Short mmCIF file of N, CA, C and O in Angstrom, two decimals:
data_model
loop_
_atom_site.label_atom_id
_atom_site.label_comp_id
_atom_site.label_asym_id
_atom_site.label_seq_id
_atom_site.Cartn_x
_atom_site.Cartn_y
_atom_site.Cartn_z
N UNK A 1 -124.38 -152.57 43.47
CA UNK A 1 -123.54 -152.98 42.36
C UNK A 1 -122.67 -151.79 41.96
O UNK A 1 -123.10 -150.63 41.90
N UNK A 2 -121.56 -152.11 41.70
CA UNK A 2 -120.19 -150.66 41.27
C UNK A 2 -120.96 -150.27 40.13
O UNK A 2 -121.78 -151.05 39.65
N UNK A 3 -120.81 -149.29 39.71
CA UNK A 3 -120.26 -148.41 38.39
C UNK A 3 -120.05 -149.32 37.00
O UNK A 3 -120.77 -149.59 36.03
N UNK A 4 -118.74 -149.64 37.38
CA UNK A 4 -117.63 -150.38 36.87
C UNK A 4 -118.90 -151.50 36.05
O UNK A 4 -119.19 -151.60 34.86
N UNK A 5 -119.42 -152.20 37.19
CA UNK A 5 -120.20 -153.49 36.49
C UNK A 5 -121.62 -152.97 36.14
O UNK A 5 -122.21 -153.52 35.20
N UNK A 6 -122.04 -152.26 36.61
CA UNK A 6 -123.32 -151.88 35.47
C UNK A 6 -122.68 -151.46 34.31
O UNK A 6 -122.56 -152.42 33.55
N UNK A 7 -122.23 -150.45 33.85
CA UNK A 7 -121.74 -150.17 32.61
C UNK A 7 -121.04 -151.21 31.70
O UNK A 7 -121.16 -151.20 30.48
N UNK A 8 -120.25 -152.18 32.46
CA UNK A 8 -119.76 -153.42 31.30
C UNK A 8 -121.12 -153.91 31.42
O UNK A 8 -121.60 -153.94 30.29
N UNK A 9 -122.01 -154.34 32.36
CA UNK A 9 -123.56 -155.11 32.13
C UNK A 9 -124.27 -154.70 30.91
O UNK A 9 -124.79 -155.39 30.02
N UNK A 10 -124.19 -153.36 31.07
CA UNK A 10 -124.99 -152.45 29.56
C UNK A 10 -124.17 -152.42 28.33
O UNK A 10 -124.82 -152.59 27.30
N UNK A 11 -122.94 -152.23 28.19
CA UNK A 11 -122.27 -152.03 27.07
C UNK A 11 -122.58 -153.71 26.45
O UNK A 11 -122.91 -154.00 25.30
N UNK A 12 -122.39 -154.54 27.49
CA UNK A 12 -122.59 -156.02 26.37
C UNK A 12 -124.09 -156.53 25.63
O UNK A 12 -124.39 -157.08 24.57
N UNK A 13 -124.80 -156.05 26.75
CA UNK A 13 -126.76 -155.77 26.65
C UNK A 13 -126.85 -155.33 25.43
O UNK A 13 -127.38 -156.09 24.63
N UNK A 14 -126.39 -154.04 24.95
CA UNK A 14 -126.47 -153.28 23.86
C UNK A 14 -126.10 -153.30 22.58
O UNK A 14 -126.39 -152.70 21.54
N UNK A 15 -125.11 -154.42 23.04
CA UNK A 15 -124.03 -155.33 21.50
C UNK A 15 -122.98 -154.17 21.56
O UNK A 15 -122.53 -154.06 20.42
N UNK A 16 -122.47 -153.38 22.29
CA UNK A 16 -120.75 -152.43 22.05
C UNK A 16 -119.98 -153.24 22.09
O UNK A 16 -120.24 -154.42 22.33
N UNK A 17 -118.63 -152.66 21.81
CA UNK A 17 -117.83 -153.40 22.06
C UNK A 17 -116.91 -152.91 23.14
O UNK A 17 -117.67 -152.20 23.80
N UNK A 18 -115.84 -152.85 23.67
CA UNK A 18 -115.18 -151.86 24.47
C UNK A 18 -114.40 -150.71 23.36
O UNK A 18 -113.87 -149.72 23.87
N UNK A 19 -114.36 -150.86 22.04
CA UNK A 19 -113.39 -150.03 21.38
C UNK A 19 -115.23 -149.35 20.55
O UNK A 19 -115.18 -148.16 20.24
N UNK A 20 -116.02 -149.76 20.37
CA UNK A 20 -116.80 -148.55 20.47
C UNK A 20 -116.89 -147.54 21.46
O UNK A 20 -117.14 -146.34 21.38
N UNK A 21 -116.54 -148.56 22.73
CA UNK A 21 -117.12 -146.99 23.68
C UNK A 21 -115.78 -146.39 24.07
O UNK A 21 -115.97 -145.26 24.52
N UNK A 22 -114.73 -146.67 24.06
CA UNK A 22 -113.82 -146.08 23.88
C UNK A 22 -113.87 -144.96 22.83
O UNK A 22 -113.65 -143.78 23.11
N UNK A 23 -114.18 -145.41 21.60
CA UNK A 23 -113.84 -144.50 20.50
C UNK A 23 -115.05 -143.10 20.73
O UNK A 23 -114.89 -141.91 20.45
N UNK A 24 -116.28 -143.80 21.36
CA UNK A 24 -117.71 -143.21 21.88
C UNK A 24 -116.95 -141.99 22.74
O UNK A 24 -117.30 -140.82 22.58
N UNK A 25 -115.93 -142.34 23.60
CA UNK A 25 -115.17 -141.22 24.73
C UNK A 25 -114.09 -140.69 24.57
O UNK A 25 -113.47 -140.06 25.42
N UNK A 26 -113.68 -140.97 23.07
CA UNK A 26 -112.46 -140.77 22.90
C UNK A 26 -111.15 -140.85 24.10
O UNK A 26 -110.42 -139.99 24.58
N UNK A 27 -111.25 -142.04 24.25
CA UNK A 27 -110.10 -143.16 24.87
C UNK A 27 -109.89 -144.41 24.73
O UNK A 27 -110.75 -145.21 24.36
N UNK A 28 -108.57 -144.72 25.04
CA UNK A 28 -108.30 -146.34 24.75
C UNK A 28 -108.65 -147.33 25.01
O UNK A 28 -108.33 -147.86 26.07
N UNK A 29 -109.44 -147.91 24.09
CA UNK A 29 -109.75 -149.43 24.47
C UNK A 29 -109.53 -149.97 26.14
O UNK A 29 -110.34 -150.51 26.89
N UNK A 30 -107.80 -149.50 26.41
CA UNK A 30 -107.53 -150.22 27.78
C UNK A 30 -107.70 -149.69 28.48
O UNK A 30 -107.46 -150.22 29.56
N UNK A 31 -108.26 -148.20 28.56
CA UNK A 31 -109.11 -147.13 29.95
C UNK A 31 -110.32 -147.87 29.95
O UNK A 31 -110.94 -147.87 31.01
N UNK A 32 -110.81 -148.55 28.95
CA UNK A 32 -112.54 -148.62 29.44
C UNK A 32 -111.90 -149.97 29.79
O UNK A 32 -111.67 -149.91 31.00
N UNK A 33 -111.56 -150.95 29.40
CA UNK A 33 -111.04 -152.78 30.25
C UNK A 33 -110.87 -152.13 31.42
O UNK A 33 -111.67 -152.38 32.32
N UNK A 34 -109.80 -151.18 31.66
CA UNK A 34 -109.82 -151.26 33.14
C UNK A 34 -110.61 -150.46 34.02
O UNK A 34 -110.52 -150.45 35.24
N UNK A 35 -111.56 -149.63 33.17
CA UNK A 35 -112.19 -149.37 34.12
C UNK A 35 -113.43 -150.26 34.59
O UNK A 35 -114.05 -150.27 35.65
N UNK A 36 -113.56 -150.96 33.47
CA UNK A 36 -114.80 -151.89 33.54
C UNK A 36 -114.23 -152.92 34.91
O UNK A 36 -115.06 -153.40 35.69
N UNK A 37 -113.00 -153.13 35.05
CA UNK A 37 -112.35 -154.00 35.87
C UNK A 37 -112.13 -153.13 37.09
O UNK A 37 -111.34 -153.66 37.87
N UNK A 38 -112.58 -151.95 37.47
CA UNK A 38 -112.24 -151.55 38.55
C UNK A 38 -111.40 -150.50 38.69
O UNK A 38 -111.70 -149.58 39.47
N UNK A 39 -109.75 -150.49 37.65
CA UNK A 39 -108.59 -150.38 37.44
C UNK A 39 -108.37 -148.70 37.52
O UNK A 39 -107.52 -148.02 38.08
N UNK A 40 -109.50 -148.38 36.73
CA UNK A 40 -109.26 -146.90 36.47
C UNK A 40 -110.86 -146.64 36.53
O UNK A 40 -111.73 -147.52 36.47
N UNK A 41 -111.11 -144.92 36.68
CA UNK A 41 -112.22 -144.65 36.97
C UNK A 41 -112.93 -144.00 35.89
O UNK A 41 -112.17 -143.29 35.23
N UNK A 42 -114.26 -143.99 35.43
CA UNK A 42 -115.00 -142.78 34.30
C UNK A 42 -115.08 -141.62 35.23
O UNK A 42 -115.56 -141.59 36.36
N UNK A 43 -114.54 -140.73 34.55
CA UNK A 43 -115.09 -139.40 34.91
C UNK A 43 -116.59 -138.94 34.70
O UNK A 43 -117.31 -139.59 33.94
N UNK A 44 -117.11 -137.73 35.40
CA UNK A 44 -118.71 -137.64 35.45
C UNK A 44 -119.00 -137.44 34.53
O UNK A 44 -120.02 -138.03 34.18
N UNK A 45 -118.24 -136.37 33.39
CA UNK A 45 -118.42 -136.27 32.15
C UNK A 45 -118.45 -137.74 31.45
O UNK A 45 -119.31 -137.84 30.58
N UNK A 46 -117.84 -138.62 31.64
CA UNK A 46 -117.71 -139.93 30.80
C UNK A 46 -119.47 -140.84 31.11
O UNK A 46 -120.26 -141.46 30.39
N UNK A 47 -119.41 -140.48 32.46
CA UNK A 47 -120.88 -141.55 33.24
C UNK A 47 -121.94 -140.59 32.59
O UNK A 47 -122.96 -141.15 32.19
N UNK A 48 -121.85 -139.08 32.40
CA UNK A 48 -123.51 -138.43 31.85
C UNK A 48 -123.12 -139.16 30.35
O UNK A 48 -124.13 -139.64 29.83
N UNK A 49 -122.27 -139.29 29.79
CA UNK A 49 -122.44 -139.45 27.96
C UNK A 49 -123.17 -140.86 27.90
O UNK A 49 -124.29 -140.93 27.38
N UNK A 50 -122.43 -142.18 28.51
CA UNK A 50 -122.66 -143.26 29.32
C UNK A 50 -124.35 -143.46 29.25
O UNK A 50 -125.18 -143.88 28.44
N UNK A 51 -124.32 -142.99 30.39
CA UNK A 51 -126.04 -142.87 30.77
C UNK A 51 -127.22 -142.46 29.43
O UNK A 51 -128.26 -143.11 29.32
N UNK A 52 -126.89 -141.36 28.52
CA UNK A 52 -127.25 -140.95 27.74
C UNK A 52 -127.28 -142.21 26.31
O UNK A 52 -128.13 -142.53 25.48
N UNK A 53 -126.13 -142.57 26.54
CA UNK A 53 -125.94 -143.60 25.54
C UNK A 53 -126.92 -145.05 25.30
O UNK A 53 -127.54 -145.60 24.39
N UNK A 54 -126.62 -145.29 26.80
CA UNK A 54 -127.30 -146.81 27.63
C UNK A 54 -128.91 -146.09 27.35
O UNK A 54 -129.68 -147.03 27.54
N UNK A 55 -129.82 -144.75 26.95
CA UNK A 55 -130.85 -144.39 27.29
C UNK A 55 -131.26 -144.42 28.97
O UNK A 55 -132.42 -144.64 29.29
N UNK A 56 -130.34 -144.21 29.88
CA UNK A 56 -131.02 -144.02 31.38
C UNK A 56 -130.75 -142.73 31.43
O UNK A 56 -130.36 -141.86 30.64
N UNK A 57 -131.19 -142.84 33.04
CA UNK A 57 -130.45 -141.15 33.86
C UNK A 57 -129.24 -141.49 34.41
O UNK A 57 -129.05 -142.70 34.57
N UNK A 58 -128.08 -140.48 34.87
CA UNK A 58 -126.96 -141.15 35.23
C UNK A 58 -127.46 -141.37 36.70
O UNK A 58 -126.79 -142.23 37.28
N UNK A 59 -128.66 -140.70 37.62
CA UNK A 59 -128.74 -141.57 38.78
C UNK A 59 -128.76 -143.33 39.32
O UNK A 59 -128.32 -144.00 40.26
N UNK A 60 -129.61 -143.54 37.98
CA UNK A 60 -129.47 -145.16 37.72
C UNK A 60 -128.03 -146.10 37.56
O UNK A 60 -127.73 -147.21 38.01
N UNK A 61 -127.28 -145.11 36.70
CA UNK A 61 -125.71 -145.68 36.88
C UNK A 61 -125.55 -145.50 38.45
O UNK A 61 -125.78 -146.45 39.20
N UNK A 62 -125.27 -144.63 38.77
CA UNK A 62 -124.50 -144.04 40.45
C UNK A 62 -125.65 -144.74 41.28
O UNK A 62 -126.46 -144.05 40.66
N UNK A 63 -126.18 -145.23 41.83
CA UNK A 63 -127.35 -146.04 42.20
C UNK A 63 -126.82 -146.93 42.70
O UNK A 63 -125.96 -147.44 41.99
N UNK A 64 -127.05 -147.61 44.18
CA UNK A 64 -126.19 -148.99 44.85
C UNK A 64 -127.32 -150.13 44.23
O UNK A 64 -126.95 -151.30 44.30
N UNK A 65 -128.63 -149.88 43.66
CA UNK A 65 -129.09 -151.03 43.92
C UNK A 65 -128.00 -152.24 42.76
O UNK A 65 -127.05 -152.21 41.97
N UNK A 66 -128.91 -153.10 43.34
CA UNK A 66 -128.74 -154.25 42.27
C UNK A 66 -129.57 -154.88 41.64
O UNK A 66 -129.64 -156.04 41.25
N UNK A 67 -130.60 -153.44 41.50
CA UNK A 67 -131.70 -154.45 40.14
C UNK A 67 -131.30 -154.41 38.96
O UNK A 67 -130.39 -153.62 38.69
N UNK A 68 -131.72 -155.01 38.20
CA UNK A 68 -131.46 -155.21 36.35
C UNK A 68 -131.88 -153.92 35.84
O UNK A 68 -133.07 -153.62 35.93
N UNK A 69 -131.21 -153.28 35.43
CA UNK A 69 -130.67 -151.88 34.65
C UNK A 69 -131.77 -151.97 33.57
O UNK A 69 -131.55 -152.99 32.92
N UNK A 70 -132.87 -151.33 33.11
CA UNK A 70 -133.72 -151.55 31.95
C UNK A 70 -132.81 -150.22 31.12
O UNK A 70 -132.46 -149.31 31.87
N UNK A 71 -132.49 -150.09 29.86
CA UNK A 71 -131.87 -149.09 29.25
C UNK A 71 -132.75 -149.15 27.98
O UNK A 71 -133.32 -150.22 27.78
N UNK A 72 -132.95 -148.09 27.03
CA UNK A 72 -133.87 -147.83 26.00
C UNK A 72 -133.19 -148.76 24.58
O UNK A 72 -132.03 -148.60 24.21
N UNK A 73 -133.93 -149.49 24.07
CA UNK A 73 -133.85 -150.32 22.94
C UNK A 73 -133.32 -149.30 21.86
O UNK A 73 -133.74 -148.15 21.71
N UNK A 74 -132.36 -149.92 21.15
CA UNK A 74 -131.65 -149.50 20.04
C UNK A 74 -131.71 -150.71 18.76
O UNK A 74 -130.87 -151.61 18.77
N UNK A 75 -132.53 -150.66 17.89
CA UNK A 75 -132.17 -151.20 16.94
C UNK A 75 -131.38 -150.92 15.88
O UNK A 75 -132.10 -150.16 15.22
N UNK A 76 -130.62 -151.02 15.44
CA UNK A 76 -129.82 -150.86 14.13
C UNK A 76 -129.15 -152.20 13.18
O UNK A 76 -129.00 -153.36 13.57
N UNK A 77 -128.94 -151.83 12.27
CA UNK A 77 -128.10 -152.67 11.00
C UNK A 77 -126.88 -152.81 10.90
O UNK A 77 -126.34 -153.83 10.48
N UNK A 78 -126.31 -151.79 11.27
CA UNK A 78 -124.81 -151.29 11.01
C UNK A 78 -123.58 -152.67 12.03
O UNK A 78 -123.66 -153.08 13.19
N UNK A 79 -122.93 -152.88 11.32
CA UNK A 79 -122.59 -154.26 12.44
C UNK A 79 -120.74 -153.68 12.34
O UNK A 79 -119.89 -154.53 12.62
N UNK A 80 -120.31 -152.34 11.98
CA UNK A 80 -119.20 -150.88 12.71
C UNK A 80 -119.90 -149.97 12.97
O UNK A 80 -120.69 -149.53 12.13
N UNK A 81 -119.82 -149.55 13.98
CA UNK A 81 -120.34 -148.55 14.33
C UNK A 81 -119.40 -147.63 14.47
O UNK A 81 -118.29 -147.91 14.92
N UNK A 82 -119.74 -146.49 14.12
CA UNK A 82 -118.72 -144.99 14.65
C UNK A 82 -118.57 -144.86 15.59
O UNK A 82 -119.12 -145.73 16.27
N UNK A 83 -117.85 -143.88 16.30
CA UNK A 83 -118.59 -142.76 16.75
C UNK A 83 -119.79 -141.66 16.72
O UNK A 83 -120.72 -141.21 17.39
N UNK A 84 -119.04 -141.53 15.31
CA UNK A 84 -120.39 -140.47 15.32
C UNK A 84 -122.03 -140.56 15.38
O UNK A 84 -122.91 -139.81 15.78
N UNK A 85 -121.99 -142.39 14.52
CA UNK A 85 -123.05 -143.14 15.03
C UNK A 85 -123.39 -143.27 16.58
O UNK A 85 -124.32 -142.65 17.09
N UNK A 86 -122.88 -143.80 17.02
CA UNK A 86 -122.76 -143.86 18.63
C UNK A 86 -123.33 -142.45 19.72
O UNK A 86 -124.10 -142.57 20.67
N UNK A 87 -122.65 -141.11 19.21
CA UNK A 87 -123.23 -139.92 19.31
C UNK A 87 -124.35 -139.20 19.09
O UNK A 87 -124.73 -138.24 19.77
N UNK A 88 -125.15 -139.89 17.68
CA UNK A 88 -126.22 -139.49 17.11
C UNK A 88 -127.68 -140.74 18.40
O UNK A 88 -128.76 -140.36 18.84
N UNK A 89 -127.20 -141.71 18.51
CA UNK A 89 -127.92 -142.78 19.10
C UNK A 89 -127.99 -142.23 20.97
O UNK A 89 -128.94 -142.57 21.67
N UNK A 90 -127.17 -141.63 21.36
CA UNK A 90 -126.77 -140.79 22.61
C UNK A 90 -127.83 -140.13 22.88
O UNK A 90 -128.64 -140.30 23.79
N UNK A 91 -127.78 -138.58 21.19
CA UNK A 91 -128.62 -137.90 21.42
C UNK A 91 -130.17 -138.26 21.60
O UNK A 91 -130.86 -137.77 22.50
N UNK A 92 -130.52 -138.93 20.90
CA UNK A 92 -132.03 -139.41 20.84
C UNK A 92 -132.17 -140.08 21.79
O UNK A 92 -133.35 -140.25 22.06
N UNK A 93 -131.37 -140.62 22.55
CA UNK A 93 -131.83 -141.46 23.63
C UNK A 93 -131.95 -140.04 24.64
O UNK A 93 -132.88 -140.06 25.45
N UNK A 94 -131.30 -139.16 24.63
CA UNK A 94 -131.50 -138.07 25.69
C UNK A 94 -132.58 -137.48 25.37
O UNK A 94 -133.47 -137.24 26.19
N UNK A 95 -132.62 -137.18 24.16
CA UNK A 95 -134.57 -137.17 23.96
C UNK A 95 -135.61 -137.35 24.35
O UNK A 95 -136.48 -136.55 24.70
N UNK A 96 -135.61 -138.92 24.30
CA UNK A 96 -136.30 -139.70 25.05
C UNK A 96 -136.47 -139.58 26.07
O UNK A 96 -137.57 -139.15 26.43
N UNK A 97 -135.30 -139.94 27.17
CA UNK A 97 -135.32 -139.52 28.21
C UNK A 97 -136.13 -138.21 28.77
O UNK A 97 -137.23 -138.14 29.32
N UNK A 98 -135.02 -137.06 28.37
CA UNK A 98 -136.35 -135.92 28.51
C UNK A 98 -137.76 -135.85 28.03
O UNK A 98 -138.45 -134.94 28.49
N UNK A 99 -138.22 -136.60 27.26
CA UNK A 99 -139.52 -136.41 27.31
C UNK A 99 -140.25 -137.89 28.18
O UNK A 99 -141.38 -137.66 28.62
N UNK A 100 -139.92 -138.73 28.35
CA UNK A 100 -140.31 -139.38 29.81
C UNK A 100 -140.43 -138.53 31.02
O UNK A 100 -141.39 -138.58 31.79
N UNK A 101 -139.06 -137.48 31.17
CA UNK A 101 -139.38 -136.49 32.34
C UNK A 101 -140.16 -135.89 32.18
O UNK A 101 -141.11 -136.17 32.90
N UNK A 102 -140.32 -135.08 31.50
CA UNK A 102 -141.71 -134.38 30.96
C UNK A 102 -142.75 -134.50 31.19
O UNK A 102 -143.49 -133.75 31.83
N UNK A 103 -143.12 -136.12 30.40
CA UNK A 103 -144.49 -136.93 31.08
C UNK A 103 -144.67 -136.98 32.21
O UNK A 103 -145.64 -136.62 32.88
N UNK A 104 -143.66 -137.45 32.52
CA UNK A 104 -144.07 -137.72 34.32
C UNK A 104 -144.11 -136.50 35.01
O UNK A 104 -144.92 -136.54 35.93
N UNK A 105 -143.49 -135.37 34.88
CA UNK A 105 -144.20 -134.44 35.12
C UNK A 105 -145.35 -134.02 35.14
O UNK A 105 -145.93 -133.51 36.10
N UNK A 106 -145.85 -134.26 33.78
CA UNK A 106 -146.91 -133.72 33.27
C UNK A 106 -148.57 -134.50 34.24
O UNK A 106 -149.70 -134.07 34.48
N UNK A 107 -147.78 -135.88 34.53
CA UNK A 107 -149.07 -136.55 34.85
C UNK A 107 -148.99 -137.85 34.23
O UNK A 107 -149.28 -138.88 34.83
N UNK A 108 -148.44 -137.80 32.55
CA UNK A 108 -149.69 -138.60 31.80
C UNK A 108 -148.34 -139.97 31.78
O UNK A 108 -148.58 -141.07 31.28
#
């Protein structure tokens, strides 16, 4: 599966909109449509924030399979979201993440 369609798969999973994650990358609404469409590409910097965001690793984005993407649960209230919201929800999901690596390191 592209890039392109996991990331629109997750951004809709997650309730974004395209002008959150735009505003999330600081770019236009119509860079992420078209890139979601193929049109234009995320840069690696754009796919690690991405990945971080969705709660995966970016190997899981860059990944040919085509299994169903599990990404870390986000609950919230807020029905605008920021950016800066969006950024703060990033970080903790990279949190997470790293301490899953951790574990599994660890063993447990």
């Amino acid at each position: 599966m592209d890039i392109n369609i996991k990331i629109k798969e997750l951004r809709e999973k997650n309730g974004y909109t395209q002008k959150n994650i735009a505003d999330f990358l600081n770019v236009d609404q119509s860079f992420v449509s078209k890139a979601e469409k193929g049109e234009r590409t995320f840069t690696s910097d754009m796919i690690n924030r991405l990945a971080s965001l969705f709660g995966i690793h970016v190997s899981t984005l860059l990944s040919e399979s085509n299994d169903a993407i599990t990404s870390t649960a986000c609950a919230f209230r807020a029905s605008d979201l920021t950016s800066d919201d969006l950024n703060t929800i990033a970080l903790i999901n990279q949190i997470a993440i790293n301490a899953n690596y951790m574990a599994g390191l660890l063993g447990e």
